[in-house]
mmCIF file of C-alpha atoms and ligand atoms in Angstrom:
data_model
loop_
_atom_site.group_PDB
_atom_site.id
_atom_site.type_symbol
_atom_site.label_atom_id
_atom_site.label_comp_id
_atom_site.label_asym_id
_atom_site.label_seq_id
_atom_site.Cartn_x
_atom_site.Cartn_y
_atom_site.Cartn_z
ATOM 1 C CA MET A 397 0.000 0.000 0.000
ATOM 2 C CA SER A 398 1.283 3.427 -0.895
ATOM 3 C CA PHE A 399 -0.716 6.580 -1.611
ATOM 4 C CA SER A 400 -2.941 8.445 -4.040
ATOM 5 C CA ILE A 401 -3.121 12.216 -4.360
ATOM 6 C CA ILE A 402 -6.600 13.249 -3.238
ATOM 7 C CA GLY A 403 -6.170 17.030 -3.169
ATOM 8 C CA THR A 404 -3.850 19.739 -4.502
ATOM 9 C CA GLY A 405 -3.323 23.393 -3.651
ATOM 10 C CA SER A 406 -0.993 26.350 -4.094
ATOM 11 C CA GLY A 407 -0.406 29.809 -2.666
ATOM 12 C CA PHE A 408 1.618 32.791 -3.887
ATOM 13 C CA PRO A 409 2.356 36.307 -2.706
ATOM 14 C CA GLU A 410 0.375 39.046 -4.412
ATOM 15 C CA ARG A 411 3.264 41.117 -5.714
ATOM 16 C CA VAL A 412 4.349 40.338 -9.294
ATOM 17 C CA VAL A 413 7.918 41.377 -10.114
ATOM 18 C CA THR A 414 8.698 41.448 -13.840
ATOM 19 C CA ASN A 415 12.105 41.347 -15.477
ATOM 20 C CA ASP A 416 11.639 45.024 -16.315
ATOM 21 C CA ASP A 417 11.039 45.739 -12.610
ATOM 22 C CA LEU A 418 14.371 44.038 -11.848
ATOM 23 C CA ALA A 419 16.087 46.125 -14.517
ATOM 24 C CA GLN A 420 15.171 49.183 -12.403
ATOM 25 C CA LEU A 421 17.166 47.745 -9.477
ATOM 26 C CA LEU A 422 20.054 45.911 -11.141
ATOM 27 C CA ASP A 423 22.221 45.926 -14.243
ATOM 28 C CA THR A 424 20.034 43.371 -16.033
ATOM 29 C CA SER A 425 17.306 43.214 -18.661
ATOM 30 C CA ASP A 426 14.401 41.163 -19.953
ATOM 31 C CA GLU A 427 16.572 40.514 -23.043
ATOM 32 C CA TRP A 428 19.198 38.796 -20.849
ATOM 33 C CA ILE A 429 16.907 36.956 -18.438
ATOM 34 C CA ARG A 430 14.160 35.583 -20.679
ATOM 35 C CA PRO A 431 16.183 33.724 -23.344
ATOM 36 C CA ARG A 432 18.620 32.283 -20.766
ATOM 37 C CA THR A 433 16.025 31.155 -18.220
ATOM 38 C CA GLY A 434 12.479 31.297 -19.631
ATOM 39 C CA ILE A 435 11.447 33.565 -16.739
ATOM 40 C CA ARG A 436 9.237 36.569 -17.453
ATOM 41 C CA GLU A 437 8.079 37.372 -13.932
ATOM 42 C CA ARG A 438 7.949 35.928 -10.411
ATOM 43 C CA ARG A 439 5.962 36.505 -7.221
ATOM 44 C CA VAL A 440 7.831 38.153 -4.355
ATOM 45 C CA ALA A 441 6.565 38.417 -0.778
ATOM 46 C CA THR A 442 6.001 41.882 0.636
ATOM 47 C CA LYS A 443 3.692 41.388 3.620
ATOM 48 C CA GLU A 444 3.297 37.594 3.451
ATOM 49 C CA THR A 445 5.159 35.161 5.699
ATOM 50 C CA VAL A 446 6.229 31.637 4.711
ATOM 51 C CA LEU A 447 3.380 30.398 6.912
ATOM 52 C CA ASP A 448 0.876 32.535 4.961
ATOM 53 C CA LEU A 449 1.923 30.869 1.700
ATOM 54 C CA ALA A 450 1.936 27.371 3.240
ATOM 55 C CA LEU A 451 -1.471 27.938 4.816
ATOM 56 C CA ALA A 452 -3.032 29.144 1.572
ATOM 57 C CA ALA A 453 -1.706 26.092 -0.297
ATOM 58 C CA ALA A 454 -2.748 23.718 2.506
ATOM 59 C CA ARG A 455 -6.298 25.117 2.705
ATOM 60 C CA ASN A 456 -6.712 24.867 -1.074
ATOM 61 C CA ALA A 457 -5.489 21.263 -0.985
ATOM 62 C CA LEU A 458 -7.812 20.323 1.882
ATOM 63 C CA ASP A 459 -10.713 21.979 0.098
ATOM 64 C CA SER A 460 -10.048 20.062 -3.121
ATOM 65 C CA SER A 461 -9.671 16.777 -1.198
ATOM 66 C CA GLY A 462 -12.947 17.251 0.655
ATOM 67 C CA ILE A 463 -11.403 16.293 4.030
ATOM 68 C CA GLY A 464 -10.999 18.416 7.157
ATOM 69 C CA PRO A 465 -7.733 19.194 9.019
ATOM 70 C CA GLU A 466 -8.818 16.971 11.923
ATOM 71 C CA GLU A 467 -8.514 13.951 9.607
ATOM 72 C CA LEU A 468 -4.783 14.516 8.955
ATOM 73 C CA ASP A 469 -2.420 11.954 10.529
ATOM 74 C CA CYS A 470 0.792 13.808 9.661
ATOM 75 C CA ILE A 471 1.939 17.129 8.159
ATOM 76 C CA LEU A 472 5.256 17.268 6.294
ATOM 77 C CA CYS A 473 6.649 20.613 5.168
ATOM 78 C CA ALA A 474 9.460 20.777 2.648
ATOM 79 C CA THR A 475 11.256 24.072 3.130
ATOM 80 C CA LEU A 476 14.728 25.599 3.168
ATOM 81 C CA ARG A 477 13.639 28.080 5.810
ATOM 82 C CA GLY A 478 10.378 28.650 7.611
ATOM 83 C CA ASP A 479 9.722 31.869 9.489
ATOM 84 C CA TYR A 480 11.466 30.413 12.569
ATOM 85 C CA PHE A 481 14.275 27.943 13.222
ATOM 86 C CA THR A 482 11.865 26.585 15.762
ATOM 87 C CA PRO A 483 8.955 25.911 15.850
ATOM 88 C CA SER A 484 9.122 24.216 12.472
ATOM 89 C CA LEU A 485 6.949 25.513 9.641
ATOM 90 C CA ALA A 486 5.005 22.236 9.818
ATOM 91 C CA CYS A 487 4.185 22.775 13.515
ATOM 92 C CA LEU A 488 3.034 26.354 12.871
ATOM 93 C CA LEU A 489 0.923 25.116 9.965
ATOM 94 C CA GLN A 490 -0.582 22.347 12.103
ATOM 95 C CA GLY A 491 -1.632 24.929 14.689
ATOM 96 C CA ALA A 492 -2.988 27.364 12.117
ATOM 97 C CA LEU A 493 -5.015 24.630 10.395
ATOM 98 C CA GLY A 494 -6.337 23.320 13.712
ATOM 99 C CA ALA A 495 -5.007 19.816 12.985
ATOM 100 C CA ASP A 496 -4.050 17.324 15.699
ATOM 101 C CA CYS A 497 -1.185 15.228 14.317
ATOM 102 C CA PRO A 498 2.622 15.048 14.222
ATOM 103 C CA ALA A 499 4.262 17.686 12.021
ATOM 104 C CA PHE A 500 7.847 18.193 10.917
ATOM 105 C CA ASP A 501 9.997 19.900 8.279
ATOM 106 C CA ILE A 502 12.228 18.299 5.676
ATOM 107 C CA ASN A 503 15.090 20.193 4.057
ATOM 108 C CA GLY A 504 15.803 18.625 0.693
ATOM 109 C CA ALA A 505 16.204 22.027 -1.007
ATOM 110 C CA CYS A 506 14.587 22.029 -4.454
ATOM 111 C CA SER A 507 14.080 18.247 -4.183
ATOM 112 C CA GLY A 508 12.318 18.655 -0.817
ATOM 113 C CA PHE A 509 8.853 17.861 -2.148
ATOM 114 C CA LEU A 510 10.081 14.552 -3.609
ATOM 115 C CA TYR A 511 11.917 13.762 -0.342
ATOM 116 C CA ALA A 512 8.692 14.441 1.577
ATOM 117 C CA LEU A 513 6.697 12.169 -0.756
ATOM 118 C CA ASP A 514 9.271 9.445 -0.145
ATOM 119 C CA VAL A 515 8.815 9.801 3.644
ATOM 120 C CA ALA A 516 5.020 9.837 3.262
ATOM 121 C CA ASP A 517 5.259 6.639 1.214
ATOM 122 C CA CYS A 518 6.977 4.945 4.204
ATOM 123 C CA TYR A 519 4.176 6.063 6.576
ATOM 124 C CA PHE A 520 1.558 4.541 4.277
ATOM 125 C CA ALA A 521 3.604 1.366 3.739
ATOM 126 C CA ARG A 522 3.750 0.822 7.535
ATOM 127 C CA GLY A 523 0.031 1.596 7.894
ATOM 128 C CA LYS A 524 0.882 4.553 10.170
ATOM 129 C CA ALA A 525 -1.349 7.061 8.374
ATOM 130 C CA GLN A 526 -4.578 7.330 6.447
ATOM 131 C CA LYS A 527 -4.208 10.988 5.428
ATOM 132 C CA ILE A 528 -0.997 13.006 5.048
ATOM 133 C CA MET A 529 -0.544 16.633 4.032
ATOM 134 C CA VAL A 530 2.681 17.496 2.194
ATOM 135 C CA VAL A 531 3.385 21.208 1.724
ATOM 136 C CA ALA A 532 6.428 22.720 0.033
ATOM 137 C CA ALA A 533 6.761 26.423 0.860
ATOM 138 C CA GLU A 534 9.688 28.665 0.026
ATOM 139 C CA MET A 535 10.603 32.305 0.375
ATOM 140 C CA MET A 536 13.678 32.497 -1.817
ATOM 141 C CA SER A 537 13.441 36.315 -1.796
ATOM 142 C CA LYS A 538 14.825 36.214 1.761
ATOM 143 C CA LEU A 539 17.700 33.912 0.810
ATOM 144 C CA VAL A 540 19.072 35.505 -2.346
ATOM 145 C CA ASP A 541 21.481 38.419 -2.487
ATOM 146 C CA TRP A 542 19.515 41.166 -4.230
ATOM 147 C CA LYS A 543 22.812 42.715 -5.360
ATOM 148 C CA ASP A 544 23.862 39.524 -7.194
ATOM 149 C CA ARG A 545 22.207 39.664 -10.607
ATOM 150 C CA SER A 546 23.388 36.164 -11.515
ATOM 151 C CA THR A 547 21.172 34.536 -8.859
ATOM 152 C CA CYS A 548 18.406 36.881 -7.638
ATOM 153 C CA VAL A 549 16.689 37.068 -11.048
ATOM 154 C CA LEU A 550 16.161 33.293 -11.061
ATOM 155 C CA PHE A 551 14.014 32.795 -7.962
ATOM 156 C CA GLY A 552 10.490 33.462 -6.718
ATOM 157 C CA ASP A 553 8.305 32.783 -3.672
ATOM 158 C CA GLY A 554 5.406 30.339 -3.391
ATOM 159 C CA ALA A 555 3.918 27.169 -1.956
ATOM 160 C CA GLY A 556 2.353 23.980 -3.281
ATOM 161 C CA ALA A 557 0.540 21.246 -1.373
ATOM 162 C CA VAL A 558 -0.975 17.809 -1.772
ATOM 163 C CA VAL A 559 -3.238 15.717 0.452
ATOM 164 C CA LEU A 560 -2.425 12.021 0.265
ATOM 165 C CA GLY A 561 -4.682 9.086 1.067
ATOM 166 C CA PRO A 562 -3.995 5.332 0.934
ATOM 167 C CA GLY A 563 -3.809 3.995 -2.617
ATOM 168 C CA ASN A 564 -1.505 2.548 -5.217
ATOM 169 C CA ASP A 565 -0.909 5.552 -7.465
ATOM 170 C CA LEU A 566 2.751 5.989 -6.542
ATOM 171 C CA LEU A 567 4.380 3.576 -8.986
ATOM 172 C CA SER A 568 8.036 4.344 -8.184
ATOM 173 C CA ILE A 569 10.151 6.937 -6.393
ATOM 174 C CA LYS A 570 13.838 7.620 -5.870
ATOM 175 C CA VAL A 571 15.776 10.308 -4.047
ATOM 176 C CA THR A 572 19.533 10.849 -4.103
ATOM 177 C CA ALA A 573 22.175 13.016 -2.447
ATOM 178 C CA LYS A 574 25.729 13.874 -3.434
ATOM 179 C CA GLY A 575 26.778 15.856 -0.389
ATOM 180 C CA GLY A 576 28.818 19.046 -0.604
ATOM 181 C CA ALA A 577 28.426 22.821 -0.444
ATOM 182 C CA GLU A 578 30.762 23.733 -3.298
ATOM 183 C CA LEU A 579 28.280 24.351 -6.117
ATOM 184 C CA LEU A 580 25.141 25.596 -4.403
ATOM 185 C CA ARG A 581 24.676 26.822 -0.853
ATOM 186 C CA ALA A 582 23.103 29.354 1.488
ATOM 187 C CA PRO A 583 25.018 29.523 4.801
ATOM 188 C CA ASN A 584 23.131 29.755 8.088
ATOM 189 C CA VAL A 585 23.156 32.816 10.384
ATOM 190 C CA HIS A 586 26.393 33.116 12.302
ATOM 191 C CA GLY A 587 25.018 34.070 15.709
ATOM 192 C CA ASN A 588 27.074 36.048 18.235
ATOM 193 C CA SER A 589 28.786 33.458 20.383
ATOM 194 C CA PRO A 590 31.824 35.088 22.037
ATOM 195 C CA PHE A 591 33.550 31.675 21.747
ATOM 196 C CA ASP A 592 32.984 31.145 18.018
ATOM 197 C CA GLU A 593 36.190 31.171 15.971
ATOM 198 C CA THR A 594 34.673 30.031 12.645
ATOM 199 C CA GLU A 595 34.491 32.328 9.653
ATOM 200 C CA GLU A 596 31.258 34.282 9.179
ATOM 201 C CA LEU A 597 29.811 33.497 5.750
ATOM 202 C CA PRO A 598 27.190 35.624 3.998
ATOM 203 C CA CYS A 599 23.687 34.149 4.575
ATOM 204 C CA VAL A 600 22.740 34.304 0.896
ATOM 205 C CA VAL A 601 22.599 31.914 -2.038
ATOM 206 C CA TYR A 602 25.863 31.176 -3.828
ATOM 207 C CA MET A 603 25.637 29.167 -7.033
ATOM 208 C CA ASN A 604 28.058 27.964 -9.673
ATOM 209 C CA GLY A 605 25.442 28.248 -12.423
ATOM 210 C CA GLN A 606 27.251 26.375 -15.158
ATOM 211 C CA GLU A 607 28.167 23.347 -13.035
ATOM 212 C CA VAL A 608 24.655 23.168 -11.562
ATOM 213 C CA TYR A 609 23.291 23.337 -15.090
ATOM 214 C CA LYS A 610 25.327 20.277 -16.169
ATOM 215 C CA PHE A 611 24.388 18.342 -13.022
ATOM 216 C CA ALA A 612 20.713 19.209 -13.545
ATOM 217 C CA VAL A 613 20.473 18.014 -17.144
ATOM 218 C CA SER A 614 22.315 14.738 -16.568
ATOM 219 C CA SER A 615 20.587 13.867 -13.280
ATOM 220 C CA MET A 616 17.151 14.626 -14.679
ATOM 221 C CA GLN A 617 17.752 12.372 -17.670
ATOM 222 C CA ARG A 618 19.086 9.553 -15.452
ATOM 223 C CA ASP A 619 16.372 9.819 -12.765
ATOM 224 C CA VAL A 620 13.455 9.955 -15.193
ATOM 225 C CA GLN A 621 14.735 6.903 -17.074
ATOM 226 C CA GLU A 622 15.271 4.996 -13.806
ATOM 227 C CA VAL A 623 11.897 5.695 -12.177
ATOM 228 C CA VAL A 624 10.013 4.945 -15.394
ATOM 229 C CA GLN A 625 11.854 1.629 -15.708
ATOM 230 C CA GLN A 626 11.273 0.843 -11.998
ATOM 231 C CA ALA A 627 7.558 1.416 -12.561
ATOM 232 C CA GLY A 628 7.634 -1.211 -15.332
ATOM 233 C CA LEU A 629 6.858 1.416 -17.980
ATOM 234 C CA THR A 630 8.554 3.057 -20.943
ATOM 235 C CA LEU A 631 8.819 6.753 -21.764
ATOM 236 C CA GLU A 632 6.058 6.297 -24.359
ATOM 237 C CA ASP A 633 3.671 5.470 -21.490
ATOM 238 C CA VAL A 634 4.333 8.825 -19.816
ATOM 239 C CA ASN A 635 1.640 11.445 -20.425
ATOM 240 C CA TYR A 636 3.360 14.365 -18.674
ATOM 241 C CA ILE A 637 6.647 15.234 -17.036
ATOM 242 C CA LEU A 638 6.550 17.869 -14.293
ATOM 243 C CA PRO A 639 10.181 18.976 -14.023
ATOM 244 C CA HIS A 640 11.711 21.253 -11.398
ATOM 245 C CA GLN A 641 11.058 24.781 -12.649
ATOM 246 C CA ALA A 642 14.645 26.043 -12.485
ATOM 247 C CA ASN A 643 15.515 27.061 -16.026
ATOM 248 C CA ILE A 644 13.687 26.456 -19.305
ATOM 249 C CA ARG A 645 16.976 25.594 -21.018
ATOM 250 C CA ILE A 646 17.632 22.798 -18.490
ATOM 251 C CA ILE A 647 14.102 21.491 -19.058
ATOM 252 C CA ASP A 648 14.459 21.659 -22.863
ATOM 253 C CA ALA A 649 17.881 19.983 -22.800
ATOM 254 C CA ALA A 650 16.638 17.129 -20.568
ATOM 255 C CA ALA A 651 13.522 16.695 -22.733
ATOM 256 C CA HIS A 652 15.715 16.536 -25.837
ATOM 257 C CA LYS A 653 17.973 13.878 -24.291
ATOM 258 C CA LEU A 654 14.911 11.863 -23.224
ATOM 259 C CA LYS A 655 13.398 12.334 -26.708
ATOM 260 C CA MET A 656 10.173 13.467 -25.022
ATOM 261 C CA PRO A 657 7.839 15.614 -27.146
ATOM 262 C CA ARG A 658 7.988 19.113 -25.705
ATOM 263 C CA GLU A 659 4.185 19.344 -25.308
ATOM 264 C CA ARG A 660 4.358 16.567 -22.713
ATOM 265 C CA ILE A 661 6.658 18.638 -20.490
ATOM 266 C CA LEU A 662 4.678 20.982 -18.244
ATOM 267 C CA THR A 663 6.046 24.371 -17.188
ATOM 268 C CA ASN A 664 4.996 27.610 -15.538
ATOM 269 C CA ILE A 665 8.494 28.974 -14.959
ATOM 270 C CA ASP A 666 7.651 31.987 -17.128
ATOM 271 C CA ARG A 667 5.284 33.254 -14.402
ATOM 272 C CA HIS A 668 6.964 31.970 -11.232
ATOM 273 C CA GLY A 669 10.700 31.491 -11.753
ATOM 274 C CA ASN A 670 12.382 28.966 -9.480
ATOM 275 C CA THR A 671 10.363 28.573 -6.266
ATOM 276 C CA SER A 672 12.608 25.711 -5.119
ATOM 277 C CA GLY A 673 10.649 22.715 -3.776
ATOM 278 C CA ALA A 674 7.314 24.501 -4.174
ATOM 279 C CA GLY A 675 7.565 24.541 -7.964
ATOM 280 C CA ILE A 676 6.413 20.995 -8.764
ATOM 281 C CA PRO A 677 3.401 20.787 -6.395
ATOM 282 C CA ALA A 678 2.261 24.284 -7.417
ATOM 283 C CA LEU A 679 2.504 23.276 -11.091
ATOM 284 C CA LEU A 680 0.618 20.053 -10.325
ATOM 285 C CA ASP A 681 -2.145 22.091 -8.698
ATOM 286 C CA GLU A 682 -2.323 24.553 -11.588
ATOM 287 C CA CYS A 683 -2.614 21.742 -14.148
ATOM 288 C CA ALA A 684 -5.109 19.761 -12.042
ATOM 289 C CA ARG A 685 -7.353 22.802 -11.764
ATOM 290 C CA ALA A 686 -6.970 23.587 -15.471
ATOM 291 C CA GLY A 687 -8.213 20.059 -16.278
ATOM 292 C CA THR A 688 -4.944 19.069 -17.988
ATOM 293 C CA PHE A 689 -4.922 15.552 -16.515
ATOM 294 C CA HIS A 690 -7.251 12.652 -17.246
ATOM 295 C CA ARG A 691 -7.910 9.744 -14.915
ATOM 296 C CA GLY A 692 -5.200 7.118 -15.437
ATOM 297 C CA ASP A 693 -2.596 9.555 -16.838
ATOM 298 C CA ILE A 694 0.996 8.689 -16.007
ATOM 299 C CA LEU A 695 2.900 11.634 -14.495
ATOM 300 C CA VAL A 696 6.625 11.854 -13.829
ATOM 301 C CA MET A 697 8.090 14.410 -11.425
ATOM 302 C CA SER A 698 11.807 15.141 -11.432
ATOM 303 C CA SER A 699 13.818 17.583 -9.372
ATOM 304 C CA PHE A 700 17.382 18.560 -8.445
ATOM 305 C CA GLY A 701 18.848 21.085 -6.080
ATOM 306 C CA SER A 702 21.250 22.048 -3.352
ATOM 307 C CA GLY A 703 22.723 19.168 -1.413
ATOM 308 C CA LEU A 704 23.234 18.219 -4.151
ATOM 309 C CA THR A 705 19.941 16.364 -4.061
ATOM 310 C CA THR A 706 17.690 14.872 -6.690
ATOM 311 C CA GLY A 707 14.286 13.229 -6.584
ATOM 312 C CA ALA A 708 11.933 11.666 -9.113
ATOM 313 C CA CYS A 709 8.767 9.617 -9.083
ATOM 314 C CA VAL A 710 6.097 8.094 -11.308
ATOM 315 C CA LEU A 711 2.450 8.583 -10.342
ATOM 316 C CA ARG A 712 -0.807 7.458 -11.803
ATOM 317 C CA TRP A 713 -3.343 10.291 -11.730
ATOM 318 C CA SER A 714 -6.611 9.071 -10.323
ATOM 319 C CA GLY A 715 -8.329 12.382 -10.004
ATOM 320 C CA ALA A 716 -7.604 14.708 -7.116
ATOM 321 C CA GLY A 717 -9.970 17.599 -6.738
ATOM 322 C CA LYS A 718 -13.239 18.444 -8.325
ATOM 323 C CA GLU A 719 -12.065 19.757 -11.666
ATOM 324 C CA GLN A 720 -10.517 16.732 -13.310
ATOM 325 C CA LYS A 721 -11.538 15.076 -16.578
ATOM 326 C CA GLU A 722 -12.589 11.437 -16.959
HETATM 327 N N1 COA B 422 21.709 40.127 -16.270
HETATM 328 C C1 COA B 422 22.668 40.496 -17.141
HETATM 329 N N2 COA B 422 23.862 39.885 -17.206
HETATM 330 C C2 COA B 422 24.085 38.863 -16.361
HETATM 331 C C3 COA B 422 23.125 38.431 -15.425
HETATM 332 C C4 COA B 422 21.896 39.117 -15.411
HETATM 333 N N3 COA B 422 20.900 38.783 -14.556
HETATM 334 N N4 COA B 422 23.638 37.404 -14.737
HETATM 335 C C5 COA B 422 24.875 37.173 -15.185
HETATM 336 N N5 COA B 422 25.157 38.078 -16.185
HETATM 337 C C6 COA B 422 26.357 38.174 -16.969
HETATM 338 C C7 COA B 422 27.574 37.672 -16.244
HETATM 339 O O1 COA B 422 28.119 38.671 -15.413
HETATM 340 C C8 COA B 422 28.483 37.322 -17.388
HETATM 341 O O2 COA B 422 29.086 38.481 -17.859
HETATM 342 P P1 COA B 422 30.639 38.491 -18.313
HETATM 343 O O3 COA B 422 30.703 37.506 -19.435
HETATM 344 O O4 COA B 422 30.862 39.909 -18.691
HETATM 345 O O5 COA B 422 31.373 38.034 -17.096
HETATM 346 C C9 COA B 422 27.528 36.815 -18.467
HETATM 347 O O6 COA B 422 26.246 37.342 -18.118
HETATM 348 C C10 COA B 422 27.450 35.321 -18.580
HETATM 349 O O7 COA B 422 27.300 34.779 -17.266
HETATM 350 P P2 COA B 422 27.198 33.244 -17.027
HETATM 351 O O8 COA B 422 27.050 32.989 -15.557
HETATM 352 O O9 COA B 422 28.308 32.557 -17.743
HETATM 353 O O10 COA B 422 25.824 32.922 -17.780
HETATM 354 P P3 COA B 422 25.201 31.529 -18.151
HETATM 355 O O11 COA B 422 25.012 31.493 -19.628
HETATM 356 O O12 COA B 422 25.891 30.381 -17.489
HETATM 357 O O13 COA B 422 23.766 31.631 -17.503
HETATM 358 C C11 COA B 422 22.517 30.894 -15.575
HETATM 359 C C12 COA B 422 23.630 31.793 -16.093
HETATM 360 C C13 COA B 422 22.420 31.086 -14.072
HETATM 361 C C14 COA B 422 21.210 31.324 -16.231
HETATM 362 C C15 COA B 422 22.820 29.409 -15.936
HETATM 363 O O14 COA B 422 24.124 29.088 -15.583
HETATM 364 C C16 COA B 422 21.890 28.472 -15.242
HETATM 365 O O15 COA B 422 20.707 28.475 -15.480
HETATM 366 N N6 COA B 422 22.409 27.584 -14.371
HETATM 367 C C17 COA B 422 21.583 26.667 -13.612
HETATM 368 C C18 COA B 422 20.974 27.401 -12.490
HETATM 369 C C19 COA B 422 19.911 26.631 -11.813
HETATM 370 O O16 COA B 422 19.094 25.990 -12.407
HETATM 371 N N7 COA B 422 19.884 26.718 -10.519
HETATM 372 C C20 COA B 422 18.846 26.139 -9.744
HETATM 373 C C21 COA B 422 19.369 25.135 -8.859
HETATM 374 S S1 COA B 422 18.059 24.443 -7.958
#
């Protein structure tokens, strides 16, 4: 026994920041950003907290699942940083929803949603839960250096959520890690211990873009092939791939290597940029509500990120929410 997705949701800040808006702040332009990344605009928090975004996504997902918060047996939040070190974002969300279940955060960076699905799968396999909420919520605008044009233009804020119930729609899943902080990192706050002799590092994202790009394309190709094979399927059986929304050129290059027709690769990076782990569940929610999926469709999710981590899975769509097609 594993799980089926019975509800989806998403939540974004109100403020839209276009590439032209960024050109007012930095030495950059729509002409540079759009062809290299596929990003046209992103949402950036002004008054919203990470909890606000998580709560909006969670409430939408509960609403589409038709269950109440009291039915949840566990809440898993994938996030790089909640509003507090402690309590966890998941605990704050549990309180705000009025749920009565264990709740904890998972930091798998941009692969966090896939890591959380993998943990949820174990809960269902052991019969420890009947309903699990997984929420990925990220506020990258508080992690990037707004003076570094090579990174800050890439990211956005948002949250995506799913409600899971027992079922057999997860056909395969894999997560990986290749530990190291060389290529992609955001150091923690230094604190003010009078005894600390370690070097204070800037608490902002550093990325070696070109190396991450190469890692992303090759790991996506490998992971998608592996999970599809593990599920006993071929790439021809796959209706849609939902890739991590990091860069349209990475997505196009991986699709080309997989020989997947481009129309079967779903994206919304043009409107949201890279919202880290929130990107895939928010895209899933958008497509579910738009009626993109039909019952029985085979979906593949594939992500990569800091860690370096990767995650991928194959799911059968059996119709979360009210808006889906037969
Ligand atoms: N606007 C204008 N110019 C910019 C810029 C911006 N926002 N960012 C960088 N540049 C400049 C650089 O300063 C450099 O100028 P120089 O040649 O005078 O030194 C030039 O553009 C090329 O920079 P480079 O970093 O080599 O560009 P790139 O072609 O590698 O593209 C990325 C940069 C970030 C778009 C690309 O490397 C990438 O997408 N990497 C993967 C990132 C990713 O997916 N991360 C997510 C991990 S979860």
